[in-house]
CSV table of C-alpha atoms in Angstrom, one decimal:
chain,number,residue,atom,x,y,z
C,1,UNK,CA,104.1,65.7,94.6
C,2,UNK,CA,107.0,63.7,95.6
C,3,UNK,CA,110.4,63.6,93.3
C,4,UNK,CA,112.2,60.4,93.5
C,5,UNK,CA,116.0,60.1,92.6
C,6,UNK,CA,115.8,56.9,90.8
C,7,UNK,CA,118.7,54.3,91.6
C,8,UNK,CA,117.4,50.7,91.5
C,9,UNK,CA,116.1,48.4,88.9
C,10,UNK,CA,112.7,48.7,90.5
C,11,UNK,CA,112.7,52.5,90.1
C,12,UNK,CA,113.9,52.3,86.6
C,13,UNK,CA,111.0,50.0,85.8
C,14,UNK,CA,108.5,52.6,87.1
C,15,UNK,CA,109.9,55.0,84.6
C,16,UNK,CA,110.2,52.7,81.6
C,17,UNK,CA,107.0,53.5,80.2
C,18,UNK,CA,107.9,57.1,79.9
C,19,UNK,CA,111.3,56.7,78.8
C,20,UNK,CA,110.3,54.7,75.9
C,21,UNK,CA,107.5,56.9,75.0
C,22,UNK,CA,109.8,59.9,74.9
C,23,UNK,CA,113.1,58.0,73.5
C,24,UNK,CA,111.5,55.8,70.7
C,25,UNK,CA,114.9,54.8,69.4
C,26,UNK,CA,115.5,52.7,72.5
C,27,UNK,CA,115.2,49.1,72.8
C,28,UNK,CA,112.4,48.1,75.1
C,29,UNK,CA,114.1,44.9,76.4
C,30,UNK,CA,117.5,46.7,77.1
C,31,UNK,CA,116.3,50.2,78.3
C,32,UNK,CA,116.3,49.2,82.3
C,33,UNK,CA,119.7,47.8,81.8
C,34,UNK,CA,121.0,50.7,79.8
C,35,UNK,CA,119.8,53.4,82.3
C,36,UNK,CA,121.1,51.2,85.2
C,37,UNK,CA,124.7,51.5,83.5
C,38,UNK,CA,124.4,55.1,82.8
C,39,UNK,CA,123.6,55.7,86.2
C,40,UNK,CA,126.5,53.3,87.6
C,41,UNK,CA,129.2,54.1,85.2
C,42,UNK,CA,128.1,57.5,83.6
C,43,UNK,CA,127.1,59.8,86.1
C,44,UNK,CA,123.5,59.7,84.9
C,45,UNK,CA,120.9,60.9,87.2
C,46,UNK,CA,117.3,60.3,86.8
C,47,UNK,CA,114.5,62.1,88.6
C,48,UNK,CA,110.9,60.8,88.4
C,49,UNK,CA,107.5,62.1,89.6
C,50,UNK,CA,105.1,59.0,90.0
C,51,UNK,CA,101.5,58.7,88.9
C,52,UNK,CA,99.0,59.3,91.7
C,53,UNK,CA,98.7,55.6,92.4
C,54,UNK,CA,102.4,55.2,92.5
C,55,UNK,CA,102.4,52.4,89.7
C,56,UNK,CA,104.2,54.4,87.1
C,57,UNK,CA,106.4,57.4,86.5
C,58,UNK,CA,104.2,60.0,85.1
C,59,UNK,CA,107.2,62.6,84.2
C,60,UNK,CA,110.9,62.3,84.5
C,61,UNK,CA,114.3,64.3,83.8
C,62,UNK,CA,117.6,62.6,82.9
C,63,UNK,CA,120.8,64.7,83.7
C,64,UNK,CA,124.2,64.8,84.5
C,65,UNK,CA,127.0,66.9,85.8
C,66,UNK,CA,129.4,68.2,83.4
C,67,UNK,CA,132.7,70.2,83.5
C,68,UNK,CA,133.6,72.1,80.6
C,69,UNK,CA,136.1,74.6,79.4
C,70,UNK,CA,133.4,76.8,78.0
C,71,UNK,CA,131.0,76.8,80.9
C,72,UNK,CA,132.9,75.3,83.8
C,73,UNK,CA,130.6,72.9,86.0
C,74,UNK,CA,127.2,72.5,84.7
C,75,UNK,CA,124.2,70.2,85.0
C,76,UNK,CA,122.8,69.2,81.4
C,77,UNK,CA,119.4,68.1,80.9
C,78,UNK,CA,119.3,65.1,78.7
C,79,UNK,CA,115.6,64.4,79.0
C,80,UNK,CA,112.6,66.0,80.3
C,81,UNK,CA,109.3,64.3,79.5
C,82,UNK,CA,105.6,63.9,81.0
C,83,UNK,CA,103.3,61.3,80.0
C,84,UNK,CA,100.5,62.9,77.7
C,85,UNK,CA,97.8,62.0,80.6
C,86,UNK,CA,99.7,63.8,83.2
C,87,UNK,CA,100.5,67.0,81.3
C,88,UNK,CA,99.1,70.4,82.7
C,89,UNK,CA,100.0,69.5,86.3
C,90,UNK,CA,103.2,71.3,86.4
C,91,UNK,CA,105.5,68.3,86.6
C,92,UNK,CA,108.1,69.4,84.2
C,93,UNK,CA,108.3,72.6,86.0
C,94,UNK,CA,108.8,70.8,89.3
C,95,UNK,CA,111.5,68.8,87.7
C,96,UNK,CA,113.3,71.9,86.4
C,97,UNK,CA,113.2,73.3,89.9
C,98,UNK,CA,114.4,70.2,91.3
C,99,UNK,CA,117.4,70.2,88.8
C,100,UNK,CA,118.0,74.0,89.9
C,101,UNK,CA,118.1,73.0,93.5
C,102,UNK,CA,120.6,70.5,93.0
C,103,UNK,CA,122.9,72.9,91.0
C,104,UNK,CA,122.6,75.4,93.8
C,105,UNK,CA,123.4,72.6,96.5
C,106,UNK,CA,126.7,71.7,94.4
C,107,UNK,CA,127.5,75.4,93.7
C,108,UNK,CA,127.2,74.6,90.0
C,109,UNK,CA,126.3,78.0,88.1
C,110,UNK,CA,124.4,77.0,85.2
C,111,UNK,CA,121.9,74.5,83.9
C,112,UNK,CA,121.8,73.5,80.1
C,113,UNK,CA,119.2,71.7,78.0
C,114,UNK,CA,118.6,71.5,74.2
C,115,UNK,CA,114.9,71.5,72.8
C,116,UNK,CA,113.6,70.7,69.2
C,117,UNK,CA,112.6,73.6,67.5
C,118,UNK,CA,108.8,73.0,67.0
C,119,UNK,CA,108.4,72.5,70.9
C,120,UNK,CA,106.8,75.9,71.6
C,121,UNK,CA,104.9,74.8,74.8
C,122,UNK,CA,108.3,73.6,76.1
C,123,UNK,CA,110.1,76.7,75.2
C,124,UNK,CA,107.7,78.7,77.1
C,125,UNK,CA,108.0,76.8,80.2
C,126,UNK,CA,111.9,77.3,79.7
C,127,UNK,CA,111.7,80.9,79.4
C,128,UNK,CA,109.7,81.3,82.2
C,129,UNK,CA,111.9,79.4,84.4
C,130,UNK,CA,114.8,81.8,83.5
C,131,UNK,CA,116.5,79.8,80.5
C,132,UNK,CA,117.5,81.8,77.4
C,133,UNK,CA,118.6,80.8,74.0
C,134,UNK,CA,122.3,80.8,74.3
C,135,UNK,CA,123.5,79.2,71.3
C,136,UNK,CA,122.6,76.8,68.2
C,137,UNK,CA,123.4,73.1,68.6
C,138,UNK,CA,124.7,71.6,65.6
C,139,UNK,CA,125.1,67.7,65.1
C,140,UNK,CA,126.8,65.6,62.4
C,141,UNK,CA,126.0,62.0,62.1
C,142,UNK,CA,128.8,59.6,61.5
C,143,UNK,CA,128.9,56.4,59.4
C,144,UNK,CA,129.9,53.7,61.7
């Protein structure tokens, strides 16, 4: 299983189905351009494992390098998702390993992610990969 570092519009198109299944709030007609802008301007990175026939992204991880006073340099994983028909093949674990390797190569000492409370299978994976519960994440929605 090969992991591709998504860079082009064509590669984003391959990942589009999985992105839209995971992030249902996104506009389907805009998502490719949005991801391209995030990669180009925002330091966003997208890693993808293709389906067996190479026709689409079976799983993806979206992440970025961040430098914070609290943590120093870190990688934050925004997104980690596998299409339902490809689950159970170890794709999410392979993507986590890929991000870990990038962190080591860049001398980044921590990788962070947030996960929804009811996602217990994902939590088991994260714990098995050496992640631990470091904090509670709070959000406040603004009226704009």
